[in-house]
Short mmCIF file of C-alpha atoms in Angstrom, two decimals:
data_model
loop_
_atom_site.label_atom_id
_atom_site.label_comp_id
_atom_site.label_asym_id
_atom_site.label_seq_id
_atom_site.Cartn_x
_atom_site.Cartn_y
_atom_site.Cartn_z
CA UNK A 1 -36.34 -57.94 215.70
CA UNK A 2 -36.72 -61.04 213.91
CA UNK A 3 -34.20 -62.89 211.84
CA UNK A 4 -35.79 -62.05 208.78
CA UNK A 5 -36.52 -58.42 209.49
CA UNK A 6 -32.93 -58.22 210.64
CA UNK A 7 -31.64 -59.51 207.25
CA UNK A 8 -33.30 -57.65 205.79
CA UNK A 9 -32.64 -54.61 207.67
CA UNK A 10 -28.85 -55.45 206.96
CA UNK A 11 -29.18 -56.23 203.74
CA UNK A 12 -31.08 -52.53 202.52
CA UNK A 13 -28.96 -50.29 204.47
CA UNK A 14 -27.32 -48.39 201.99
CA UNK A 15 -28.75 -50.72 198.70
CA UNK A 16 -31.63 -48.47 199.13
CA UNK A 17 -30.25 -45.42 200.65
CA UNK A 18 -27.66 -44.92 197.72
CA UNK A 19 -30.50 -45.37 194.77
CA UNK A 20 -27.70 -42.94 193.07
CA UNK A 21 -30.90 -41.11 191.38
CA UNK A 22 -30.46 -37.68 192.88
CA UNK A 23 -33.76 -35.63 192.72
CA UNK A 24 -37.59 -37.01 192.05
CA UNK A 25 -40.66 -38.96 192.94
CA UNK A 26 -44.42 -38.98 192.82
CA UNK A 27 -47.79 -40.65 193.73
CA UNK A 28 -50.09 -43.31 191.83
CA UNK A 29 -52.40 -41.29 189.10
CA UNK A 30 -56.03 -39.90 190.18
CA UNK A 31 -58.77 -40.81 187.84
CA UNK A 32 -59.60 -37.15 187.93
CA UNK A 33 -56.77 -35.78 186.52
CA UNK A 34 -54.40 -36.28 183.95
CA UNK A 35 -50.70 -37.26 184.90
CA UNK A 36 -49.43 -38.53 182.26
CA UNK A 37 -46.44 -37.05 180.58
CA UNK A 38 -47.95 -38.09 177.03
CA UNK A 39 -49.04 -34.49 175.87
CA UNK A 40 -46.13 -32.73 176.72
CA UNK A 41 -42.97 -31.06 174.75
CA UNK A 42 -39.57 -30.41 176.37
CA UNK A 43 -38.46 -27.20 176.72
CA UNK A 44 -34.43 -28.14 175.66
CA UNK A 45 -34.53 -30.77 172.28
CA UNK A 46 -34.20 -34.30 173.66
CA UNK A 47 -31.00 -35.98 172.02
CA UNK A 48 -32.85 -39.15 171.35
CA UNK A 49 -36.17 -37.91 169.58
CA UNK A 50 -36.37 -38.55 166.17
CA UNK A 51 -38.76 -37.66 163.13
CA UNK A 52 -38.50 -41.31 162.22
CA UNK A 53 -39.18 -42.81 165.52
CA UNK A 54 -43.30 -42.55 166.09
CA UNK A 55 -44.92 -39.80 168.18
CA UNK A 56 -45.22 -42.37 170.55
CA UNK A 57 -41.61 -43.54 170.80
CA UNK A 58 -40.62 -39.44 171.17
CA UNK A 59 -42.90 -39.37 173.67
CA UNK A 60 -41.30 -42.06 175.44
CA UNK A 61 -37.98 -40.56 175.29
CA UNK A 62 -39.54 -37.31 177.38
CA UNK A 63 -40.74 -40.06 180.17
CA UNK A 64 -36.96 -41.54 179.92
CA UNK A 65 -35.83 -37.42 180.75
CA UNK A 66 -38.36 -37.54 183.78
CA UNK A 67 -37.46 -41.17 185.32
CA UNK A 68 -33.97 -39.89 185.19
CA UNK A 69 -32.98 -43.62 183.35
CA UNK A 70 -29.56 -41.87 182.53
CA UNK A 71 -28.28 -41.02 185.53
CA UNK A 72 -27.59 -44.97 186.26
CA UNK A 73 -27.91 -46.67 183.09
CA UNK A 74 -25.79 -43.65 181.01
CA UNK A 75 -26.87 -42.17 177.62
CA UNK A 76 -26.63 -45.03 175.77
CA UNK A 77 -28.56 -47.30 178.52
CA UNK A 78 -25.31 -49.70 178.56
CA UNK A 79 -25.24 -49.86 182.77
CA UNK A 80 -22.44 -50.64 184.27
CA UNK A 81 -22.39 -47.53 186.75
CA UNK A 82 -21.55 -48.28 190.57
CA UNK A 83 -24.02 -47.33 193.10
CA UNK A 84 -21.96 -47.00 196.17
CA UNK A 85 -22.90 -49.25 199.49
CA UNK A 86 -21.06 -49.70 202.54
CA UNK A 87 -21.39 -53.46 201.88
CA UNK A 88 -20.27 -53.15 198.22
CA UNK A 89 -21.10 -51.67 194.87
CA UNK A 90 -23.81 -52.41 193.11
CA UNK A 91 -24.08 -51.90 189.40
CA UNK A 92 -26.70 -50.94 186.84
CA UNK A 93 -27.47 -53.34 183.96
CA UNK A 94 -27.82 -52.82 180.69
CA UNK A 95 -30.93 -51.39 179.59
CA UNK A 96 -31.01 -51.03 175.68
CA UNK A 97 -32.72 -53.59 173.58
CA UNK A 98 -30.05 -56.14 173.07
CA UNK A 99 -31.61 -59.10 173.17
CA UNK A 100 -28.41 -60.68 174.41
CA UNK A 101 -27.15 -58.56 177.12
CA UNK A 102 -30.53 -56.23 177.54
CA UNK A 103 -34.31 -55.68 178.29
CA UNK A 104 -34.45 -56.59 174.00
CA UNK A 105 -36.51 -59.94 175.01
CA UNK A 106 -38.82 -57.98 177.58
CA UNK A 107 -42.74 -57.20 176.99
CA UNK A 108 -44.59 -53.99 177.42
CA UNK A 109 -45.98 -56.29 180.98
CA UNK A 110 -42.31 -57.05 181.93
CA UNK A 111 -41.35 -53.75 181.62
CA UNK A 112 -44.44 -52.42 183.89
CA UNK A 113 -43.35 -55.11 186.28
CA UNK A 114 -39.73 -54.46 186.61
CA UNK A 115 -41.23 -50.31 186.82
CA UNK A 116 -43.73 -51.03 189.73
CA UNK A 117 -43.02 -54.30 191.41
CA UNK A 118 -38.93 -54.63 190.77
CA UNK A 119 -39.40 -57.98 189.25
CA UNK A 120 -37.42 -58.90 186.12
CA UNK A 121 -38.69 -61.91 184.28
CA UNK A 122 -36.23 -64.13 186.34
CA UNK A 123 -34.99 -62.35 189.48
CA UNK A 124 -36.02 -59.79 191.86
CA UNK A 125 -34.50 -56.56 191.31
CA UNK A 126 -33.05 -54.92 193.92
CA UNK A 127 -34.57 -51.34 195.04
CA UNK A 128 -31.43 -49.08 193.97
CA UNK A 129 -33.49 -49.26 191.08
CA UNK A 130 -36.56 -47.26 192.46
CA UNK A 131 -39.41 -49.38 191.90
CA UNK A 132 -40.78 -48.46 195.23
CA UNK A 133 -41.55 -44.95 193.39
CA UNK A 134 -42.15 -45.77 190.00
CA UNK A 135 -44.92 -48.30 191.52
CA UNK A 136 -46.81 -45.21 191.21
CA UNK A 137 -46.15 -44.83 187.14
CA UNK A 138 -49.34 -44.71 184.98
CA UNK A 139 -49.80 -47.49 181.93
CA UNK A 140 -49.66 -44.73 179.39
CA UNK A 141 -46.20 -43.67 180.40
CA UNK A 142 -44.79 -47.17 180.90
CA UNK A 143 -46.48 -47.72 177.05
CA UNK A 144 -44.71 -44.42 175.80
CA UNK A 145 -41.36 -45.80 177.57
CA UNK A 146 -41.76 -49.12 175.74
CA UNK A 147 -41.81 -48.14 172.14
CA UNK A 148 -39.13 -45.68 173.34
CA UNK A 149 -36.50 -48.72 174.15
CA UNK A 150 -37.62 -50.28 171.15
CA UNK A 151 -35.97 -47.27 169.27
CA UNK A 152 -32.79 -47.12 171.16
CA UNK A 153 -29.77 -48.87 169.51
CA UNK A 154 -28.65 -51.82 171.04
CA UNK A 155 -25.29 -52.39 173.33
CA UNK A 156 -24.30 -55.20 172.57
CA UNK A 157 -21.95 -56.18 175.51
CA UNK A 158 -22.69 -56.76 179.12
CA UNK A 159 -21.44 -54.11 181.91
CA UNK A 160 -17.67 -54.52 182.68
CA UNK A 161 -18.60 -55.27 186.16
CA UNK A 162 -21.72 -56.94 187.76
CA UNK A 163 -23.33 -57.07 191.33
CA UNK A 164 -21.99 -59.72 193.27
CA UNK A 165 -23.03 -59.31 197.05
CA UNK A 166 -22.03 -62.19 199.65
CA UNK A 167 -24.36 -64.86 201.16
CA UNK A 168 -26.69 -63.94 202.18
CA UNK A 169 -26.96 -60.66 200.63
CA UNK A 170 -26.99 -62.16 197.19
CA UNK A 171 -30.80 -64.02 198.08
CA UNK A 172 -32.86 -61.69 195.74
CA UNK A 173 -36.44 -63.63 196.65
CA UNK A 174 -35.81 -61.59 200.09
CA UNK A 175 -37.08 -58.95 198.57
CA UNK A 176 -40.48 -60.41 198.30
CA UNK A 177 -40.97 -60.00 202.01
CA UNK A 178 -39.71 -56.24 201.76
CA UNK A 179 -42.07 -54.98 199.01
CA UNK A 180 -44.66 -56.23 201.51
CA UNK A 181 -43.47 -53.58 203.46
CA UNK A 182 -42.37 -50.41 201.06
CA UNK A 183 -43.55 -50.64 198.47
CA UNK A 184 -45.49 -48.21 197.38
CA UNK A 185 -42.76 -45.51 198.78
CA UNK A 186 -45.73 -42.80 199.38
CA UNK A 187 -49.46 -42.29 199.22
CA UNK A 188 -51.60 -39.86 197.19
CA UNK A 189 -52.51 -36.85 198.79
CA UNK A 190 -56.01 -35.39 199.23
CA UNK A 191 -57.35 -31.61 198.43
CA UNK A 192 -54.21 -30.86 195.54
CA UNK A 193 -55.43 -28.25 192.80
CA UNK A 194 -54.79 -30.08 189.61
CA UNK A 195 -51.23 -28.59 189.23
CA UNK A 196 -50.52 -29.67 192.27
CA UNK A 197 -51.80 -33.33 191.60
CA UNK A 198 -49.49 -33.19 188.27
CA UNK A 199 -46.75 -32.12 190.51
CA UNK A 200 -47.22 -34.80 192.86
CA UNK A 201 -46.79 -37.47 190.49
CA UNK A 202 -43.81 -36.34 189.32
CA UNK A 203 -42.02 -35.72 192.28
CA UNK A 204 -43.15 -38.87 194.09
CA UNK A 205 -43.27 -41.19 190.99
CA UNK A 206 -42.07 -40.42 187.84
CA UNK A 207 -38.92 -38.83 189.80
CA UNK A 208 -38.79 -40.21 192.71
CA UNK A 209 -37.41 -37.08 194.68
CA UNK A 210 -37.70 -38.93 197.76
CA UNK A 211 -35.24 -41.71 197.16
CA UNK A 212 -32.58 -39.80 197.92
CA UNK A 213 -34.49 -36.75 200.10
CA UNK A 214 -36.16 -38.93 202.47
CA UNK A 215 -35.04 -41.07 205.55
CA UNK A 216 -35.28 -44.55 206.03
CA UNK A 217 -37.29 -46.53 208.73
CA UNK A 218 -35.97 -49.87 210.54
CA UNK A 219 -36.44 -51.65 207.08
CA UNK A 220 -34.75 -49.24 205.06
CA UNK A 221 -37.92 -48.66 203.28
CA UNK A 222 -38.78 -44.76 203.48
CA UNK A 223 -39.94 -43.28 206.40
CA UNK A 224 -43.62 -41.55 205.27
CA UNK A 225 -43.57 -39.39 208.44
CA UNK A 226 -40.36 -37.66 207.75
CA UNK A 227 -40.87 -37.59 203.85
CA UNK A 228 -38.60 -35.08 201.72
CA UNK A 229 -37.17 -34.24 205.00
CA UNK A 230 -33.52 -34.97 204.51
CA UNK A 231 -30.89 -38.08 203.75
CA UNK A 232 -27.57 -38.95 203.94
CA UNK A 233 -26.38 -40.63 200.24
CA UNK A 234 -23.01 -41.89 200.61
CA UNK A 235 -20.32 -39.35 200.86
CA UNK A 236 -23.18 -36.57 199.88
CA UNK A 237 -26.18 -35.66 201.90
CA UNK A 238 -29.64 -34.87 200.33
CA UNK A 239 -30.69 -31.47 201.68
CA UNK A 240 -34.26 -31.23 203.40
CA UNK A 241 -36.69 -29.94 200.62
CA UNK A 242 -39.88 -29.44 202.46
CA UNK A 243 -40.79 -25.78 202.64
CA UNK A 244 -39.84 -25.69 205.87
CA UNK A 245 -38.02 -22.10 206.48
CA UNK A 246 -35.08 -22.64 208.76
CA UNK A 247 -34.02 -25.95 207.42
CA UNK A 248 -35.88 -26.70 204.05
CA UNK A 249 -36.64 -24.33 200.94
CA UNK A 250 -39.40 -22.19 202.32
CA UNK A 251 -37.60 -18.70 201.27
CA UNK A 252 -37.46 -20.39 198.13
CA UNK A 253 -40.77 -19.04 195.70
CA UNK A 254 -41.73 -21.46 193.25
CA UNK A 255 -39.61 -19.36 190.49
CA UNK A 256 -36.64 -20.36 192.25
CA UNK A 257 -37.30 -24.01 192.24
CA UNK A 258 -38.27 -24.02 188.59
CA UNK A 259 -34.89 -21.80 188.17
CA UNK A 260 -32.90 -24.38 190.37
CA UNK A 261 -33.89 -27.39 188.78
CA UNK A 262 -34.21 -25.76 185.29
CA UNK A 263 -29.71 -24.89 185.33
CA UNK A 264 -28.91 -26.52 188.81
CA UNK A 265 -28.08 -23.18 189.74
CA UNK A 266 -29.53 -20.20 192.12
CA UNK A 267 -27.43 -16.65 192.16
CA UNK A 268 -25.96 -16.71 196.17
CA UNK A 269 -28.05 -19.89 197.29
CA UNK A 270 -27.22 -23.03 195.71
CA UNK A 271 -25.68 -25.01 193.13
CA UNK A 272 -25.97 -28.68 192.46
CA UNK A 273 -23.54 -31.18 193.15
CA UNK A 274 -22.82 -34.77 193.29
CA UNK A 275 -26.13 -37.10 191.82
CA UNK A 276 -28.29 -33.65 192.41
CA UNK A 277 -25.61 -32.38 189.49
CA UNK A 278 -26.59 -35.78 187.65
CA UNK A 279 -30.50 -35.81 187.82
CA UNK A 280 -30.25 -31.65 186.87
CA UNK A 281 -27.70 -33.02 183.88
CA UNK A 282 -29.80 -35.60 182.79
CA UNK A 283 -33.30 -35.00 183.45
CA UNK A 284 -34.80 -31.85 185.04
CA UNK A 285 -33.55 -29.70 182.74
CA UNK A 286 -35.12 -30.94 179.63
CA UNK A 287 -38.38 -30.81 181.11
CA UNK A 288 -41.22 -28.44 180.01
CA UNK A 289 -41.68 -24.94 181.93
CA UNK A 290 -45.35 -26.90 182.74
CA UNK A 291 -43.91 -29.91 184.35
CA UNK A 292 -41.45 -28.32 186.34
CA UNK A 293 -43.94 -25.58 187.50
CA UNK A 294 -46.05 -28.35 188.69
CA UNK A 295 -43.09 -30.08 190.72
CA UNK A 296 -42.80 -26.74 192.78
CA UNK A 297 -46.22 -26.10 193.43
CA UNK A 298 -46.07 -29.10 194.82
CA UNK A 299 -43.09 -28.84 197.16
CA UNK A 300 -44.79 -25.61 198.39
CA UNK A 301 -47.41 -27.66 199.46
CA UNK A 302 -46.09 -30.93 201.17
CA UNK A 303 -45.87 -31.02 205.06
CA UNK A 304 -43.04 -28.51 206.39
CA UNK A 305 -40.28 -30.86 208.73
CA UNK A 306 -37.75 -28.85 210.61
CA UNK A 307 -34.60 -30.58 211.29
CA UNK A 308 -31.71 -30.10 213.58
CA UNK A 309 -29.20 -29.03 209.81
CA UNK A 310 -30.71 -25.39 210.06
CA UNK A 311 -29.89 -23.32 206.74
CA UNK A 312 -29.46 -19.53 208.06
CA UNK A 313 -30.74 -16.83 205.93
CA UNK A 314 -28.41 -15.02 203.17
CA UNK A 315 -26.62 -12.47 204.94
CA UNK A 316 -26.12 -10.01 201.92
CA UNK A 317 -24.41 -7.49 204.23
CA UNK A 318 -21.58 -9.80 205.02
CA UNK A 319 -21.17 -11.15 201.54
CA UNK A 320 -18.06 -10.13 199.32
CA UNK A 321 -17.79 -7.58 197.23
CA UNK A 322 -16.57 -8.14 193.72
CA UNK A 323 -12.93 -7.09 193.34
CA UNK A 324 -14.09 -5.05 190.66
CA UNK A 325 -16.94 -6.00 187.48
CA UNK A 326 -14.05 -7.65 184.66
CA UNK A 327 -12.26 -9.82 186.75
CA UNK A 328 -15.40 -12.55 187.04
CA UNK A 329 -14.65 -12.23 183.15
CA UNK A 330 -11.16 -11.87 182.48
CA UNK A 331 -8.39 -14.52 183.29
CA UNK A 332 -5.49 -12.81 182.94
CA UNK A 333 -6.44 -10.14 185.56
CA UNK A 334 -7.64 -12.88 187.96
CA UNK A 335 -4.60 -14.58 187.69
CA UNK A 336 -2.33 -11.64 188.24
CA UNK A 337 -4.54 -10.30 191.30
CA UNK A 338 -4.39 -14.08 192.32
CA UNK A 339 -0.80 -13.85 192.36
CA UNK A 340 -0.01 -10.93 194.34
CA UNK A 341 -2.40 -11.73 196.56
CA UNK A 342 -0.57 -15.07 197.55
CA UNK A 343 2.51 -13.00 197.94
CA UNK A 344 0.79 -10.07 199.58
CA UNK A 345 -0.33 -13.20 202.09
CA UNK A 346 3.50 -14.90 202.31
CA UNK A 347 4.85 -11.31 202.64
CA UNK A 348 2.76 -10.86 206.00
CA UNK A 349 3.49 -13.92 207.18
CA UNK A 350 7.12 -13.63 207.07
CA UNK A 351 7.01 -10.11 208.30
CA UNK A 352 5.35 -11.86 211.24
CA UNK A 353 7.89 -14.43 211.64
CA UNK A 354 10.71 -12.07 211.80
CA UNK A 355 9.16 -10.10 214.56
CA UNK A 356 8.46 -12.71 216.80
CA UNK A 357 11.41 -15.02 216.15
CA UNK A 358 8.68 -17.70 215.84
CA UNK A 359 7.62 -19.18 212.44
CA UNK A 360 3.96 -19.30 211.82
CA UNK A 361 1.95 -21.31 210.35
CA UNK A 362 2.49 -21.00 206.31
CA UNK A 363 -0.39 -22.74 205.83
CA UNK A 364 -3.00 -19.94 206.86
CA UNK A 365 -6.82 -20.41 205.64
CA UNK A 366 -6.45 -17.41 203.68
CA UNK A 367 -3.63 -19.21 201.55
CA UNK A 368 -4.59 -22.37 201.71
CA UNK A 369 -7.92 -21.19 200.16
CA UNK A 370 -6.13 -19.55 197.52
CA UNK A 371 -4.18 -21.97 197.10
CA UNK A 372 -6.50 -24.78 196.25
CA UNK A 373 -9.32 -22.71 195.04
CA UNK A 374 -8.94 -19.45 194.38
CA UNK A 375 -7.89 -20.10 190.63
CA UNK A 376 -10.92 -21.44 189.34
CA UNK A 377 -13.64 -20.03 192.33
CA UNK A 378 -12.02 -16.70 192.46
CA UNK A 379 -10.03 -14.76 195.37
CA UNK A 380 -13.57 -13.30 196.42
CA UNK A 381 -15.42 -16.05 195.23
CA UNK A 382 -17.46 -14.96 192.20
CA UNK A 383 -15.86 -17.51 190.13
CA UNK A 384 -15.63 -16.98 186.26
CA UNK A 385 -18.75 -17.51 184.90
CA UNK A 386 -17.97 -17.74 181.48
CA UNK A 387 -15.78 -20.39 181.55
CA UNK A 388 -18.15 -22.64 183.47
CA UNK A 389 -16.38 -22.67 187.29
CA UNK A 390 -19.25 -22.06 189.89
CA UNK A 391 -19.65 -18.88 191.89
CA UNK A 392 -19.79 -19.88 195.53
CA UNK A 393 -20.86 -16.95 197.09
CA UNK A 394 -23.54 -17.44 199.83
CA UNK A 395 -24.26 -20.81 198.58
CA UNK A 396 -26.77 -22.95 200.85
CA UNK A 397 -23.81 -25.53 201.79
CA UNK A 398 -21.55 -22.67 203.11
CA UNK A 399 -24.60 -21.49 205.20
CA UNK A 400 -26.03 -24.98 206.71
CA UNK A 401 -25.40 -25.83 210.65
CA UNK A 402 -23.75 -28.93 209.61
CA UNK A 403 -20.99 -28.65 207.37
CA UNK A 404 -21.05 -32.12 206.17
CA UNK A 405 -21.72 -31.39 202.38
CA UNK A 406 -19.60 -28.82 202.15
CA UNK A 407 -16.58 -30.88 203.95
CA UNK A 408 -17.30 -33.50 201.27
CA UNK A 409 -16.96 -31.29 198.70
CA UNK A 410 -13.78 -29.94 199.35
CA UNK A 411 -12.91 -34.10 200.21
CA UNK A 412 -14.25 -35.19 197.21
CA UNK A 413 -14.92 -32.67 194.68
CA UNK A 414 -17.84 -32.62 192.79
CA UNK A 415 -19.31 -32.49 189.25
CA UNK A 416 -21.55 -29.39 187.79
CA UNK A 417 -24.61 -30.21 186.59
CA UNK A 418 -24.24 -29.02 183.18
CA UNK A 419 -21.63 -31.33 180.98
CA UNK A 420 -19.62 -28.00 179.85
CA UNK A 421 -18.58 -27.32 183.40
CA UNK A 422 -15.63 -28.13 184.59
CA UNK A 423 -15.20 -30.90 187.68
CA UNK A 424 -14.28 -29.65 190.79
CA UNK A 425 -11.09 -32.52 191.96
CA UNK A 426 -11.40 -33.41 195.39
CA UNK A 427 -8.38 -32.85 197.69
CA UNK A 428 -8.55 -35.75 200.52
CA UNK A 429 -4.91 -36.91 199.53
CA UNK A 430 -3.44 -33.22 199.35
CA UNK A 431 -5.03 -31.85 202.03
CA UNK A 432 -4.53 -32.94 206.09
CA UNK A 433 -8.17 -33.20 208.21
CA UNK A 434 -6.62 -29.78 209.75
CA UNK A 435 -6.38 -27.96 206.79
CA UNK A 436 -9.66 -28.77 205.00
CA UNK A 437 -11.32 -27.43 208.10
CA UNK A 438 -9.21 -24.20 208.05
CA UNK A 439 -10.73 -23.88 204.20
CA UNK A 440 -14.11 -24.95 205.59
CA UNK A 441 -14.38 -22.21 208.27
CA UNK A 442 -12.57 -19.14 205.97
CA UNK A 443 -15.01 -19.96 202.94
CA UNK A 444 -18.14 -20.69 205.56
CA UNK A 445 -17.15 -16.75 207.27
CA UNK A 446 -15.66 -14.65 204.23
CA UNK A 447 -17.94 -16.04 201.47
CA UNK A 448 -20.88 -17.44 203.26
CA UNK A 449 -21.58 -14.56 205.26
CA UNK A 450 -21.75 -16.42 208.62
CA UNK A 451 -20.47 -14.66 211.59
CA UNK A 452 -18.47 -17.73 212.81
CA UNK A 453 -17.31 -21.34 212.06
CA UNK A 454 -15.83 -23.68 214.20
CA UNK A 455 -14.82 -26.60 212.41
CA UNK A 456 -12.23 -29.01 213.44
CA UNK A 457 -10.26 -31.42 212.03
CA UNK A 458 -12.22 -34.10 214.29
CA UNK A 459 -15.05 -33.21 212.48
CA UNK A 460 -13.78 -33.19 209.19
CA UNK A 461 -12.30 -36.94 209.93
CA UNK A 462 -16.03 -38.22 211.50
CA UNK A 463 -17.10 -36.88 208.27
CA UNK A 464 -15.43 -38.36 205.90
CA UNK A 465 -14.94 -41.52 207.25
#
């Protein structure tokens, strides 16, 4: 490897890998049919289209939904949020048109340069802002997106905190030589039905899916052979979504993957977490039944990559049982049945003591999972709906071979996709490596359905550190 390849290999290990985006990408437009997003209506009201803003503008703020601009530069485009690297953060700028402090001095060409080629009118940019995907955004788009900014109001203050990598991280005009290499992220696909075609664009470009889905190759560019297959994104890990059956989303119809992206949510599958829970939040879900149609008939179509993180099948015969049809619904009865079941639990366990003459372990998984989680996921799991707390039952985390996500979780917590949901708190400071295995393994078995889990706390410390 050369110097340079090595610096630069160095210098885009996780800057790439943690483009904190979540979900989306696409390919460069086809003459022969239309990609743009200019003709469509969002199935939710946008917050930030206006009857005095120009149809234009509105549209604009539909193309700001599907880039996912939010989930890094926040509603009001001020920046400041920290994309986690293992050699630092690196923060997003301000985005609004302040002349001052943001992209108020650019052109409709600096814009579509800082979009495809990651070049601000001064400095390179560096490719946590996908650029290697947007590359592939058509002019009309990038024109709807401009008169969009134009309408946003200003933020007039720079980011609390800026990027500041060391020497010789901090040499932007690096990334010159790496563009060379990446950029674009993917090529456009032959023999797509038009829907398919619209589909592609949008998960390859416009929402640059495989920023976080993908691997990375010795650059840290994205590896085209193994594409949608699979990343890890700091603490999270970005599931395989090829349609491959026994490690991607091939059960999966195209229903469910409009449903999924649509609420972030799929009864006994999957839920959405971490920046998946962001781009759901932010963009996916205002998009139009048409657009997100298209983005599954397209993931039905890419190439199918097994991997070695097999998902196995819903067992519905080993699920739970609701404890009975209210208790989903009512608080005080899951409170009280919460109750006596922790002293049902203690009750054994000192039975057991005195019969032995031996203490035992307190701490069982049973009660440490009711402990820690039982009062907002429920003791069977089912959650309470109403109220926003996720059910958990037979969810795709519980069910993968690696329990690295669902470690995490526990470790970390996580946020819903929706705003109204609650966040989950993580509990890496309450919890020993033991115990958040013995919760992995009892939620994994009695409400993932698998027949076995062997976690241990080894693996729970490799994983989180």
């Amino acid at each position: 490897m050369t110097a340079l390849s090595a610096l630069l290999s160095a210098m885009l290990l996780s800057i790439v890998s943690s483009a904190a985006l979540a979900d989306s990408a696409s390919s460069v437009s086809s003459s022969l049919y239309n990609t743009s997003l200019l003709n469509t209506s969002p199935a939710i009201s946008l917050p930030s289209v206006s009857p005095a803003n120009s149809d234009l503008a509105n549209r604009g703020a539909y193309v700001a939904r599907t880039a996912d601009c939010m989930a890094c530069h926040r509603e009001d485009y001020s920046g400041g949020v920290a994309i986690e690297t293992p050699i630092g953060n690196i923060y997003s700028t301000n985005i609004s048109p302040s002349k001052l402090y943001g992209i108020g001095n650019y052109t409709e060409a600096d814009l579509k340069k800082a979009l495809q080629k990651g070049r601000a009118p001064n400095h390179q940019l560096y490719p946590a802002m996908p650029y290697p995907s947007y590359h592939g955004m058509n002019d009309e788009d990038i024109k709807a997106l401009f008169a969009y900014f134009q309408t946003v109001p200003p933020v007039e203050a720079a980011p609390e905190k800026t990027t500041h990598l060391p020497f010789p991280l901090n040499i932007r005009t690096l990334m010159l030589a790496w563009n060379l290499i990446n950029v674009p992220s993917t090529d456009n696909r032959s023999g797509l039905t038009a829907t398919q075609q619209h589909g592609e664009y949008l998960v390859n470009n416009a929402e640059h899916c495989g920023t976080c889905h993908t691997p990375r190759n010795l650059t840290q560019g994205l590896n085209k052979k193994k594409y949608l297959s699979g990343a890890p994104l700091g603490k999270w890990y970005a599931p395989n979504i090829t349609p491959d059956n026994d490690s991607g989303i091939g059960r999966w119809s195209e229903q469910d993957i409009v449903t999924y992206l649509r609420t972030g949510m799929l009864d006994k599958r999957a839920y959405a977490g971490g920046p998946m829970a962001e781009a759901v939040a932010h963009s996916t879900r205002y998009l139009t039944d048409e657009d997100l149609a298209a983005m599954a008939a397209y993931l039905k179509v890419v190439p199918a990559i097994q991997t070695d993180d097999d998902l196995l099948p819903v067992n519905f015969a080993r699920l739970p049982s609701p404890i009975s049809r209210s208790i989903g619904y009512d608080l005080i009865q899951q409170q009280d049945y919460l109750a006596q079941t922790l002293a049902n639990t203690k009750a054994k366990i000192n039975t057991a003591n005195s019969a032995t003459d031996s203490p035992t372990d307190s701490s069982s998984p049973k009660s440490l999972y009711l402990a820690a989680c039982a009062s907002c996921h429920g003791v069977d799991g089912y959650a309470q709906p109403d109220a926003r707390y996720a059910s958990i039952v037979g969810l795709s985390s519980l069910r993968r071979a690696k329990p690295d996500a669902l470690i995490n979780v526990i470790a970390y917590g996580a946020k819903g996709a929706l705003n109204t949901a609650p966040k989950m708190p993580g509990f890496a400071k309450e919890l020993t490596h033991a115990q958040i295995a013995d919760i992995t393994n009892y939620v994994r078995v009695n409400i993932g359905g698998l027949q076995s889990s062997k976690v241990t706390a080894d693996e729970v410390k490799k994983v989180m550190k």
